[in-house]
Structure formats: C-alpha cells, structure tokens
Coordinates of C-alpha atoms in Angstrom, one line a residue:
M84 CA 91.8 137.0 134.6
M85 CA 92.7 139.0 131.8
T86 CA 90.8 138.7 127.9
L87 CA 90.7 136.5 125.2
S88 CA 92.2 140.3 123.6
T89 CA 94.8 140.6 126.6
R90 CA 95.4 137.4 125.9
V91 CA 96.3 137.4 122.0
A92 CA 98.1 140.3 122.1
Q93 CA 100.3 139.5 124.4
L94 CA 101.1 136.3 121.9
L95 CA 102.4 138.9 119.7
G96 CA 103.7 141.1 121.1
P97 CA 107.7 138.7 121.0
L98 CA 106.2 138.5 117.0
Y99 CA 105.6 142.1 116.2
P100 CA 107.5 144.6 118.3
D101 CA 106.8 147.0 116.1
E102 CA 103.2 147.0 115.8
E103 CA 100.3 148.2 117.4
V104 CA 99.9 144.6 118.9
K105 CA 96.3 145.5 120.7
V106 CA 94.3 146.9 117.3
L107 CA 96.1 143.4 116.3
A108 CA 94.6 141.2 118.6
D109 CA 91.4 143.0 117.9
E110 CA 91.8 142.4 113.6
L111 CA 91.9 138.8 114.4
I112 CA 89.5 137.9 116.5
E113 CA 87.2 139.7 114.7
I114 CA 88.4 137.9 111.8
M115 CA 88.5 134.6 113.7
R116 CA 84.2 135.7 114.8
L117 CA 84.9 135.0 118.0
V118 CA 83.0 137.0 120.5
P119 CA 84.4 138.5 123.5
G120 CA 83.5 137.6 126.5
G121 CA 82.6 134.3 125.1
P122 CA 83.2 130.7 127.0
E123 CA 86.5 129.6 127.5
P124 CA 88.0 125.8 126.3
E125 CA 88.1 124.0 129.2
P126 CA 92.5 123.4 130.4
Y127 CA 94.1 120.2 129.7
C128 CA 91.0 118.0 128.5
N129 CA 91.7 114.6 126.6
Q130 CA 89.4 115.9 122.9
W131 CA 90.0 111.6 121.9
D132 CA 89.2 108.2 123.5
E133 CA 90.5 104.4 122.4
K134 CA 87.7 104.8 119.7
D135 CA 89.8 107.7 117.7
L136 CA 92.0 105.8 115.4
F137 CA 92.5 108.4 112.0
V138 CA 93.1 106.6 107.9
I139 CA 95.5 109.2 106.1
S140 CA 95.1 109.0 102.1
Y141 CA 95.4 111.1 99.6
A142 CA 92.0 112.6 97.7
D143 CA 92.9 110.9 94.2
T144 CA 93.5 107.7 96.0
L145 CA 90.4 105.2 95.0
L146 CA 90.1 106.7 90.9
S147 CA 86.7 105.2 88.9
D148 CA 84.6 106.7 86.0
A149 CA 81.7 106.7 87.9
R150 CA 82.7 108.9 90.4
L151 CA 84.7 112.1 91.9
P152 CA 87.7 110.8 93.8
L153 CA 86.5 112.2 96.7
E154 CA 83.1 110.2 96.7
N155 CA 84.8 107.4 96.3
L156 CA 87.4 108.0 99.2
N157 CA 83.3 108.6 100.8
H158 CA 82.2 105.3 99.6
F159 CA 85.9 103.3 101.1
L160 CA 85.9 105.0 104.3
G161 CA 81.8 104.3 105.2
H162 CA 81.4 101.0 103.6
Y163 CA 84.4 99.5 104.8
L164 CA 86.3 101.3 108.0
A165 CA 83.4 102.7 109.5
E166 CA 83.3 100.5 111.7
C167 CA 87.1 100.5 112.7
I168 CA 88.3 104.6 112.4
S169 CA 86.9 107.9 114.0
G170 CA 88.7 110.1 111.1
V171 CA 90.3 110.6 108.0
H172 CA 93.4 112.9 107.1
I173 CA 93.1 113.7 103.4
L174 CA 96.1 115.2 102.0
P175 CA 96.4 118.4 100.9
F176 CA 93.1 118.5 98.4
F177 CA 93.7 122.0 97.0
P178 CA 94.6 123.4 93.5
Y179 CA 99.2 122.9 93.8
S180 CA 101.5 123.4 91.2
S181 CA 103.7 120.7 92.6
D182 CA 104.7 118.4 95.6
D183 CA 101.4 115.9 95.1
G184 CA 99.9 118.6 97.0
F185 CA 102.3 120.6 98.8
A186 CA 102.5 123.4 96.9
V187 CA 99.2 124.8 97.5
I188 CA 98.2 127.3 94.3
D189 CA 94.7 129.0 96.1
Y190 CA 93.7 127.9 99.9
Y191 CA 89.7 128.2 99.9
Q192 CA 89.3 125.9 96.7
V193 CA 89.2 122.5 96.1
N194 CA 91.0 121.0 93.3
Q195 CA 88.3 120.2 90.6
S196 CA 89.9 117.2 89.4
V197 CA 89.0 115.6 93.2
G198 CA 85.8 117.0 94.2
D199 CA 84.8 120.3 95.8
W200 CA 83.5 121.4 98.6
P201 CA 80.0 119.6 99.2
Q202 CA 82.3 116.4 99.2
I203 CA 84.4 117.7 101.8
R204 CA 81.6 118.8 103.9
E205 CA 80.2 115.5 103.4
I206 CA 82.7 113.7 105.2
A207 CA 83.0 116.1 108.2
S208 CA 79.9 115.6 108.7
R209 CA 80.6 111.2 109.4
F210 CA 84.6 111.0 110.0
D211 CA 86.5 113.5 112.5
L212 CA 87.9 115.4 109.0
M213 CA 91.8 116.2 109.5
A214 CA 93.0 119.0 106.4
D215 CA 96.5 120.5 106.4
V216 CA 97.7 123.9 106.8
V217 CA 100.7 124.1 104.6
I218 CA 101.4 127.6 106.7
N219 CA 105.2 127.8 105.4
H220 CA 104.9 127.7 101.8
C221 CA 103.0 128.2 98.7
S222 CA 103.1 128.0 94.8
S223 CA 104.5 130.2 93.1
R224 CA 101.9 130.2 91.2
S225 CA 99.7 131.5 93.9
G226 CA 97.7 134.4 93.5
W227 CA 99.9 135.8 95.8
F228 CA 103.3 135.6 94.3
E229 CA 102.5 136.6 91.3
N230 CA 100.7 139.9 93.4
F231 CA 104.9 139.3 94.8
R232 CA 106.0 139.9 91.5
Q233 CA 103.8 142.2 90.4
E234 CA 104.6 144.4 93.4
K235 CA 100.4 144.1 94.2
S236 CA 98.1 143.3 97.2
P237 CA 97.6 140.5 98.7
G238 CA 101.4 139.6 97.9
K239 CA 103.5 142.4 98.3
G240 CA 105.2 141.3 101.6
Y241 CA 104.1 137.8 101.6
F242 CA 107.3 136.6 101.0
V243 CA 110.9 136.3 103.1
E244 CA 113.3 138.3 100.4
A245 CA 116.7 137.3 101.7
D246 CA 120.0 139.9 101.3
L247 CA 123.4 138.1 99.9
S248 CA 124.7 139.4 103.3
W249 CA 122.6 137.3 105.2
D250 CA 124.7 134.9 107.3
L251 CA 123.1 131.1 106.2
S252 CA 125.1 129.2 107.3
T253 CA 123.7 127.3 109.6
V254 CA 120.4 127.2 108.2
V255 CA 118.9 123.4 108.4
R256 CA 117.8 122.4 105.1
P257 CA 115.2 118.7 104.4
R258 CA 116.5 118.2 100.7
T259 CA 119.8 119.7 98.2
S260 CA 118.0 122.3 96.3
P261 CA 119.5 125.8 97.0
L262 CA 117.8 128.0 99.2
L263 CA 117.2 132.0 97.9
N264 CA 116.0 131.9 94.5
P265 CA 115.7 134.4 92.4
V266 CA 112.9 136.2 90.9
Q267 CA 112.0 138.6 88.5
T268 CA 109.5 141.7 90.1
L269 CA 108.4 144.7 88.8
S270 CA 111.6 146.5 90.6
G271 CA 113.7 143.9 89.5
E272 CA 115.4 141.2 90.4
R273 CA 114.7 139.5 94.1
L274 CA 115.9 136.6 95.9
V275 CA 113.0 134.4 97.4
W276 CA 113.4 131.9 100.0
C277 CA 112.6 128.3 99.3
T278 CA 113.0 125.9 102.0
F279 CA 112.0 122.7 100.2
S280 CA 111.3 123.8 96.3
P281 CA 111.5 126.3 93.9
D282 CA 107.7 126.2 93.2
Q283 CA 107.2 126.6 96.9
V284 CA 108.0 129.6 98.6
D285 CA 108.9 130.8 102.1
L286 CA 105.9 132.6 103.6
N287 CA 106.6 135.4 105.8
F288 CA 105.1 135.2 109.0
A289 CA 107.3 138.2 110.4
N290 CA 104.7 140.9 108.0
P291 CA 101.1 140.1 110.0
E292 CA 99.3 140.7 106.8
V293 CA 100.3 136.6 106.3
L294 CA 99.1 135.9 109.7
K295 CA 95.4 137.6 108.8
E296 CA 95.2 135.3 106.0
F297 CA 95.8 131.7 108.2
V298 CA 93.5 132.8 110.7
A299 CA 90.6 133.8 107.9
I300 CA 91.7 130.7 106.2
L301 CA 91.8 128.7 109.3
R302 CA 88.4 130.3 109.8
F303 CA 86.8 129.0 106.6
Y304 CA 88.2 124.9 107.2
L305 CA 86.6 125.7 110.8
E306 CA 83.3 126.3 108.3
Q307 CA 83.7 123.8 105.9
G308 CA 84.2 121.2 109.4
I309 CA 87.2 120.0 109.2
R310 CA 87.8 120.0 113.6
V311 CA 91.9 118.8 113.2
F312 CA 94.5 120.9 111.4
R313 CA 98.0 119.4 110.6
F314 CA 100.2 122.4 110.7
D315 CA 102.7 121.5 107.7
A316 CA 106.4 121.5 108.1
V317 CA 105.6 124.9 111.0
A318 CA 109.5 124.3 112.5
F319 CA 110.8 126.5 109.3
V320 CA 108.0 129.1 110.0
W321 CA 110.7 132.1 110.9
K322 CA 113.4 133.0 110.1
V323 CA 116.2 134.8 111.4
P324 CA 119.6 135.3 109.8
G325 CA 122.6 133.6 112.0
T326 CA 120.4 130.4 113.4
P327 CA 120.0 127.6 112.3
C328 CA 115.7 128.4 110.8
I329 CA 114.4 125.7 112.0
N330 CA 112.2 125.1 115.8
L331 CA 112.8 129.7 116.9
E332 CA 110.7 131.1 119.2
Q333 CA 108.7 132.5 117.5
T334 CA 107.6 129.6 115.5
H335 CA 106.7 127.7 118.8
I336 CA 104.8 131.5 119.7
L337 CA 103.4 131.5 116.0
V338 CA 102.0 127.8 117.4
R339 CA 100.7 129.6 120.9
L340 CA 99.0 132.1 119.2
L341 CA 96.5 130.4 116.6
R342 CA 95.8 127.3 119.1
L343 CA 93.9 129.9 121.0
L344 CA 92.4 131.9 118.3
V345 CA 91.1 127.8 116.5
E346 CA 90.3 126.7 119.6
H347 CA 87.7 129.7 121.1
Q348 CA 86.4 129.0 117.9
R349 CA 85.6 125.5 118.9
P350 CA 86.9 124.1 121.8
D351 CA 86.9 120.5 120.5
A352 CA 89.7 121.9 117.5
I353 CA 93.1 120.3 117.0
I354 CA 96.0 120.7 116.1
I355 CA 98.6 118.9 115.1
T356 CA 102.0 120.3 114.5
E357 CA 104.4 117.7 112.0
T358 CA 107.9 118.8 112.8
N359 CA 110.0 115.3 110.7
I360 CA 113.4 117.0 113.6
P361 CA 114.9 114.5 116.3
H362 CA 113.2 113.1 119.0
R363 CA 114.2 115.8 121.4
E364 CA 113.1 119.1 119.7
N365 CA 110.0 117.5 119.1
L366 CA 108.6 116.8 122.0
A367 CA 109.2 120.8 122.1
Y368 CA 106.2 121.1 120.6
F369 CA 103.5 120.5 122.9
G370 CA 104.5 123.5 125.1
N371 CA 103.2 123.8 128.4
G372 CA 100.5 122.1 127.4
N373 CA 99.6 125.8 124.8
E374 CA 100.9 125.1 121.8
A375 CA 99.9 121.5 119.8
H376 CA 97.0 118.6 120.8
A377 CA 99.0 115.7 119.3
I378 CA 102.3 115.8 118.0
Y379 CA 103.6 112.9 115.6
N380 CA 105.6 110.5 116.4
F381 CA 107.9 110.9 114.4
S382 CA 110.9 108.5 115.8
L383 CA 108.8 105.6 115.7
P384 CA 108.6 104.4 112.2
P385 CA 112.5 104.1 112.3
L386 CA 112.8 102.8 115.9
L387 CA 110.4 100.0 115.1
L388 CA 111.6 99.1 111.5
H389 CA 115.0 99.5 112.6
T390 CA 114.1 96.7 115.0
L391 CA 111.7 94.2 112.9
L392 CA 115.1 94.1 110.3
T393 CA 117.3 93.4 113.5
G394 CA 115.2 90.9 116.0
N395 CA 115.9 93.5 118.7
C396 CA 114.2 95.6 120.1
R397 CA 116.7 98.0 122.6
H398 CA 116.7 100.7 120.9
L399 CA 112.7 100.6 120.6
R400 CA 112.3 99.3 124.3
N401 CA 114.7 102.1 125.5
W402 CA 112.6 104.6 123.6
L403 CA 110.1 103.6 125.0
M404 CA 111.2 104.0 128.8
T405 CA 112.2 107.6 127.9
L406 CA 109.2 109.2 125.7
P407 CA 107.1 111.5 128.2
P408 CA 103.8 110.3 129.1
A409 CA 101.7 112.9 127.9
R410 CA 100.0 115.0 130.2
N411 CA 96.2 115.9 130.0
G412 CA 95.0 117.9 126.7
T413 CA 97.8 116.2 124.8
A414 CA 99.1 113.5 122.9
Y415 CA 101.1 111.3 120.8
F416 CA 99.8 110.7 117.1
N417 CA 101.4 107.4 116.2
F418 CA 102.2 106.1 112.9
L419 CA 104.4 104.0 110.9
A420 CA 104.0 105.4 107.6
S421 CA 102.5 108.0 105.9
H422 CA 102.6 109.6 102.5
D423 CA 106.7 110.4 103.0
G424 CA 108.8 107.9 103.5
I425 CA 110.4 107.2 106.8
G426 CA 112.3 109.8 108.1
L427 CA 115.4 109.3 109.7
R428 CA 116.4 113.0 111.4
P429 CA 113.7 111.5 114.2
A430 CA 116.3 108.2 114.8
E431 CA 119.9 110.6 115.1
G432 CA 121.1 110.1 118.4
I433 CA 119.5 107.2 118.7
L434 CA 120.5 104.6 115.6
S435 CA 124.0 104.7 115.5
D436 CA 125.3 105.6 111.6
G437 CA 126.3 102.2 110.9
E438 CA 122.9 101.5 112.2
I439 CA 120.8 103.3 109.4
Q440 CA 122.6 102.3 106.4
Q441 CA 122.1 98.8 107.9
M442 CA 118.1 99.9 107.4
V443 CA 118.7 101.6 104.3
T444 CA 121.2 98.4 102.8
A445 CA 118.1 96.2 103.7
M446 CA 115.8 99.2 102.5
D447 CA 117.4 99.4 98.6
A448 CA 117.2 95.7 98.7
F449 CA 113.5 95.2 99.1
G450 CA 112.9 98.2 96.4
G451 CA 113.1 100.8 97.9
R452 CA 114.7 104.7 97.6
I453 CA 116.3 107.2 99.8
S454 CA 116.7 110.6 99.5
Y455 CA 119.7 112.3 100.5
R456 CA 119.4 116.1 103.0
G457 CA 122.3 118.6 102.1
R458 CA 125.0 119.3 105.5
S459 CA 127.2 122.0 105.5
G460 CA 130.3 121.2 103.7
G461 CA 128.9 120.0 100.8
Q462 CA 128.3 117.1 102.9
R463 CA 125.2 114.9 102.3
S464 CA 123.4 112.2 104.8
P465 CA 120.3 109.7 104.3
Y466 CA 117.2 112.3 105.3
E467 CA 114.5 109.6 104.5
L468 CA 113.7 105.9 103.4
N469 CA 110.8 106.2 100.6
I470 CA 109.3 102.6 100.4
S471 CA 106.1 101.4 100.7
L472 CA 105.5 99.8 104.2
W473 CA 104.3 96.2 102.8
N474 CA 107.6 95.7 101.5
A475 CA 109.3 97.6 104.3
M476 CA 108.7 94.1 105.8
A477 CA 109.7 92.5 103.2
G478 CA 112.5 90.2 105.6
T479 CA 115.3 91.1 108.0
A480 CA 119.0 92.8 107.4
K481 CA 119.0 88.6 105.9
G482 CA 117.2 89.4 103.3
E483 CA 113.3 88.0 102.4
D484 CA 111.3 85.5 104.1
E485 CA 108.0 83.9 104.7
W486 CA 107.0 86.2 107.8
Q487 CA 106.9 89.5 105.4
L488 CA 102.4 89.2 106.5
A489 CA 103.3 87.9 110.8
R490 CA 106.0 90.9 110.5
F491 CA 103.7 93.4 108.6
L492 CA 100.5 92.2 111.6
C493 CA 103.4 92.9 114.3
A494 CA 104.0 96.2 113.7
H495 CA 100.9 97.5 113.8
A496 CA 99.9 95.3 116.9
I497 CA 102.8 97.7 118.4
M498 CA 101.6 100.7 117.2
L499 CA 97.9 100.7 118.1
G500 CA 99.0 99.3 121.3
I501 CA 101.0 101.9 122.7
E502 CA 100.2 105.4 124.3
G503 CA 98.6 107.3 122.1
I504 CA 96.2 108.5 118.8
P505 CA 97.3 106.1 116.4
A506 CA 96.9 107.0 112.3
L507 CA 96.8 104.2 109.5
Y508 CA 98.4 105.8 105.8
I509 CA 95.3 103.6 103.7
H510 CA 98.3 102.4 102.2
S511 CA 99.8 100.4 104.3
L512 CA 95.9 99.8 105.4
L513 CA 95.8 97.5 101.9
G514 CA 98.5 96.2 101.5
T515 CA 99.8 98.4 98.7
E516 CA 103.2 97.5 96.9
N517 CA 106.2 99.8 95.8
D518 CA 104.8 102.3 92.5
H519 CA 107.9 101.6 90.8
E520 CA 106.4 103.3 87.5
R521 CA 105.4 106.1 89.5
V522 CA 109.2 107.1 90.3
A523 CA 110.2 106.5 86.8
N524 CA 107.1 108.4 85.0
S525 CA 108.4 111.1 87.7
N526 CA 111.9 111.0 88.8
H527 CA 110.9 112.0 92.2
N528 CA 111.2 109.4 95.3
R529 CA 108.3 109.5 97.0
H530 CA 106.3 108.3 94.7
I531 CA 106.7 105.2 95.5
N532 CA 104.1 104.7 97.8
R533 CA 101.8 107.0 96.2
H534 CA 99.4 105.3 94.4
K535 CA 96.7 105.1 93.0
W536 CA 94.3 102.7 93.0
D537 CA 91.5 101.9 90.4
Y538 CA 88.4 101.1 92.8
A539 CA 86.6 98.1 90.9
R540 CA 90.0 96.5 91.0
L541 CA 91.1 96.7 94.6
L542 CA 88.0 96.0 95.6
A543 CA 88.2 92.8 94.2
L544 CA 91.5 92.6 95.6
L545 CA 90.2 92.3 99.0
A546 CA 87.8 90.5 98.2
D547 CA 90.0 87.0 96.9
A548 CA 90.8 85.4 100.1
G549 CA 94.6 84.7 98.9
S550 CA 95.3 88.1 98.0
H551 CA 97.9 89.7 100.6
H552 CA 95.8 92.8 99.8
H553 CA 93.2 91.1 101.5
Q554 CA 95.0 89.5 104.4
V555 CA 96.3 92.8 105.2
F556 CA 93.4 94.1 104.7
E557 CA 91.5 91.9 107.3
G558 CA 94.4 91.2 109.3
V559 CA 95.3 95.5 110.5
K560 CA 91.4 96.1 110.1
R561 CA 90.5 93.1 113.4
L562 CA 93.1 94.9 115.3
M563 CA 91.9 98.1 114.9
A564 CA 88.5 97.0 116.1
I565 CA 90.1 95.5 119.1
R566 CA 91.8 97.7 119.4
R567 CA 89.3 100.3 119.6
A568 CA 86.9 98.0 122.5
Q569 CA 89.7 99.1 125.1
K570 CA 89.6 101.1 127.9
A571 CA 93.1 100.4 128.6
F572 CA 94.4 101.4 124.5
H573 CA 92.9 105.5 125.6
P574 CA 96.0 107.9 123.9
N575 CA 96.9 109.1 127.6
A576 CA 96.6 105.2 129.3
T577 CA 99.1 104.7 132.1
Q578 CA 101.9 103.2 130.1
Y579 CA 105.5 101.1 131.1
T580 CA 107.9 98.9 129.4
L581 CA 108.3 95.8 130.3
Q582 CA 111.9 93.8 130.2
L583 CA 111.7 91.6 128.7
G584 CA 115.0 90.8 126.4
N585 CA 115.8 92.0 123.2
E586 CA 113.8 89.9 121.0
L587 CA 110.1 90.3 122.9
L588 CA 108.8 93.9 123.3
G589 CA 106.3 94.1 126.0
F590 CA 105.1 97.0 127.3
W591 CA 102.0 97.1 129.7
R592 CA 98.7 99.6 130.3
Q593 CA 96.6 100.4 132.4
S594 CA 92.7 102.7 132.1
P595 CA 92.7 106.0 133.3
D596 CA 89.4 104.2 135.4
R597 CA 92.3 101.5 136.6
E598 CA 89.4 98.9 135.5
Q599 CA 91.3 97.3 132.6
S600 CA 95.1 96.3 132.5
I601 CA 96.6 95.2 129.4
F602 CA 99.8 93.8 128.6
A603 CA 101.3 93.7 125.0
I604 CA 104.5 91.6 123.8
H605 CA 105.4 91.0 120.8
N606 CA 108.4 88.5 119.6
V607 CA 110.2 91.5 117.0
S608 CA 112.3 88.2 116.1
D609 CA 111.9 86.1 113.3
Q610 CA 113.0 82.6 115.8
P611 CA 110.1 81.3 118.6
Q612 CA 110.8 83.3 121.6
P613 CA 109.9 81.3 125.2
L614 CA 107.3 83.5 127.3
P615 CA 107.4 83.1 131.7
L616 CA 103.4 84.1 132.3
S617 CA 106.3 84.5 135.7
A618 CA 107.6 87.1 134.6
L619 CA 104.3 89.5 133.7
N620 CA 103.3 88.8 137.6
L621 CA 99.8 88.9 136.4
I622 CA 97.2 89.3 139.7
D623 CA 96.2 85.3 139.9
T624 CA 92.7 86.5 141.6
E625 CA 91.8 88.8 138.0
T626 CA 90.7 86.3 134.9
W627 CA 92.9 87.1 131.9
S628 CA 93.2 86.2 128.3
D629 CA 94.5 86.6 125.1
L630 CA 92.5 89.7 123.2
Q631 CA 93.3 88.7 119.7
S632 CA 92.8 84.4 119.8
G633 CA 90.6 84.6 122.3
M634 CA 92.8 81.8 124.3
E635 CA 92.7 82.1 129.1
L636 CA 95.3 81.8 130.6
A637 CA 94.9 79.1 133.5
D638 CA 98.1 78.7 134.4
L639 CA 99.5 81.8 135.4
Q640 CA 102.9 80.5 136.0
A641 CA 103.3 78.3 132.7
T642 CA 105.7 79.1 129.9
L643 CA 104.0 80.0 127.3
T644 CA 106.1 79.9 123.4
L645 CA 105.2 83.5 120.7
Q646 CA 105.9 81.9 117.2
P647 CA 107.6 84.0 114.5
Y648 CA 106.0 88.0 115.2
Q649 CA 103.4 86.8 116.8
S650 CA 101.6 88.8 119.1
L651 CA 99.4 88.9 122.7
W652 CA 96.9 92.1 124.2
L653 CA 97.0 90.1 127.6
S654 CA 93.7 91.6 129.5
N655 CA 91.8 90.9 132.7
R656 CA 88.2 92.4 131.2
A657 CA 87.8 90.0 128.1

C-alpha cells in the first residue's frame, strides 16, 4: 500500500507541476500533525445514521442582555432541541467586514460580539459542530490582504492578480458586481479577482503557501472540536483564464487532497461541499467516494417549492427518480431554506424559464425579493429567491390561502423523509417571517431571512399555543423526533419513487437491515386526494400504521382520503 506521503504527493502533482511535491506533501502532513504509518480511515464508512439531523443558525440569531449570543444558542439547543437534533451548523462566527460573516478578517478568531472559543468548544462537546471553511476568498480588510498590498508575507502572492489580456469572457458569475477590482500596492495598481464582491478577494490556491495556510486552519478547527467542515463556494476556487473558472478539475483534486489530510487526523470528520450549481455538476463533488462526504441537495428547495405552488409533483417526482443513490460513505445534505435564498440555478434544465418565472412572481406576491446574476452580453437572470420559508408557503400560484401551516409541515415531512441527512434553518424551525426592516436598513436582499430575535420574546411566542411560531416549532419538532426513531430513514436507506399521480408524492424507504419499510405519501395539492392502498402493494401479513397519527390500517384494500397537504408515513414497525 502506498504511504500517505506518496498519496498526498500524487494529488499535489497536477496542482503544482513546478514544485517539489514530495517535500510539499511532507510539509502538509507535518502541518496537520499526522503520524506516518498511523491507522487508515475505513473506506466507504457511513459516519451518520437516522438520528443525524442538523440545525443551521448564525451565532447571533438569539440576542439578550444577560448572555452572549453563543451562550443563548447553546441554551436554546440544549433546552429545546436536544432530543431532536444531533448537530448544529454555526454560520461564520469569525471577525468579518461584510456578507454577514463570509468576508473573513481572521480565520483563527471568534467575533468577540458573539463569544469566544470556549463557547464554541462547549457547543462542540454537546453536538456535532459544523463550521464554515470560507475557502474561496477572504476580506479586503484581512491581515493577509493588507500584507499583499504592502508586498509582505504572509499575504504576498496570496490573491489572484489578473491581467487585462486574459480571456475572461466565459467566467461564470453568481453576482453582477465587477469581477476585477483595482487596488493600490507598493508596486502600483493591481487588478484582483473578486467573484462575489469587492470586499471578498479571491485567494490564489495556485500558490502552495495558501494551501499550507488552509491545512493549518483545518487542523486548528479540529483542535477546537469541530467535526464537520462546510467548504463554502468551493466550486470557484481555481482559476484558469479562458475557462468558466468553476468546477475545474484542479478544484476536485483540491477537495480530495484536503479530505485525505482531514480524515487521517480525525476519521469521523465530514467534509460537505457548498456548490450552488446545476444538479449534474453538483453530483460530481462526490468524486469516486473520495471527495465530499456529503453534498448540499440544492435542487430540492426550488423543486419542492414549485411542487407546492402548483399542486403538481411531476418535476420533483421525476428528479427523485433520477437521483442516484449515494454510495456508502457519502450522503446528500437535504434542506429547504438557508441563510441564503432559494437558489434557482439548481433547477436549470429541470424547470422551464416560464415555471421559474411563475415562482418569481409568486414569491414577489408573498413579500419576497429576487436576486439576479449577470450573464454574457450584459443579460441577467433570476439567481435566487429571497424570502422566509414561512412566507414562501403562504399560498399557491393562485394566491394566499388558509393552508399555510399544513403546507409548511408537508414540505418538512417530505424533506425529512427522503434519502440524505436533513438540516433545518433555525428561522424555518421558528416560523420567522420576512424581515423587511433589515432589508430596508441594509439594502441587502438576503437579510429578509436573517432576522435577529430577542431571545426572551422568542421564548414567549414559542410558549403561546395561539402563535404560529409555537405551531410551527412543535409541529416540525414532532416530525423530527419521529424521523430519528426510524431505521428506514437512515440517510443511505433504499429509496424508490412511487407513481401515484401528480397530486400525491410518494416514495418507499427500506432500512439497511431490511426490517423496516416506510411508505411516505404526501398530498401536495389544496384539494382532498384519494389514496387506494392497493396501489402500494403493502404486505398483508404485516401490521401497517401511520407513524404521524398512530392510525392502524385495518383494511389494506381500502381507499384513504388525504386532506390538503396531509402526509402519511406508513410503516410496518410502530
């Protein structure tokens, strides 16, 4: 078997053809503090099961005068969610200059306004902690960038400097801001590459010194108890003029390299790639089971939203049928909403332009905002729907109706049931509404779904049975608790999509030990729908019941009627 050093060197070769890759490999192994000849991580091993479920939150979502925001978050997780979740993704908690944390000033510090490393380590001791590795860019106010301008190390050579002669006509952009921005250095003006904003300057991974920095950062995070790493915007990380500069082969090699180093330091560590791109390109980040352990299932949010807006699950059903089962050691990371909006690029090639525009129109009517991206020829197209999930479920394409709560719970029943690891954005779990005030104050569309709660007021609303916040919280928590007890909802359990018409979305899950089957059926329309149980071919020698209601099926040839947005989890194991 090849040594770790040899394997690292083989991956470094295509990235740094002019470097002594054996020397660089040994440096990286030393930075990660790996012991040569140490135990090998078990290949194709699932580091998760049906009990795994994440909540996504900013560090400062819950505010009070009495405690630091991270202490409030820890209190909320421990007192209100401990029985429902296994992990928490705390969005960037570092000092930053813009983009709510994604323009990192210092990767080694915690933003003092939210807490410090002891609070992070406390949460990591109780839950699986996911942290962002903002790998594509850092803040223009970082020490690295200031050193770049002063031509000092560390920082000199750390950023992508562009030349006007470069062919950048095919570069894929997620923003409409200028790609290249002029900055003054000791040697005069330089053009630096900024994929996302002038304050977020792209790092130059073609310089191996940048790679060394991030290996050291990963090692430091592991030492703080962080187990799960979200590689933010990693698809854009490698640049080659004359190409789209997205999803390049060098990027995939880089992910493989970092995974190899991380899993040798902590075998149960998990790397998740955040690649908000069309579906087929996203799947490529599984590699051959040697890149991301998990990928964000970015197509799910827009397809599920379209399904519930139209009362027609055709596109979602067809997509589920073509979703390749994740091999052991890999998993989908499922979500419906996040700190960003509902991305539309992952629906490209699945929904038509007219169907996407239908969603844009509906979300605008429900108080949402629309973000656009630039395209060649000066054109722009919808890139993201910015809206709270609660408001997104206010009605259908016909307008608002009385089914908002039922529709909202149906959406979560679908997400919690399909293959993969589920993650719930805290504002969805709380039923938070559009925050128009934050948008007005910041002129930033994404702030519509980044509300900051007064913690005491939130707890009062969650205790008020008449509040929709209470109803959402208790309803979704109940679904989460049921899900975690079902082996058939293991992230890698077998899944087959059922053909029940366009108004009923159904799929069958079977546990890895084949002892439990669950038929998950959901009425995605605003009208009652018949469900002939004979269409499911339930084994009549077993006892079947609905895990959500407790209803036992006495007659397997009967026809049930599902009310608007009702869902069933029919199981042969209570």
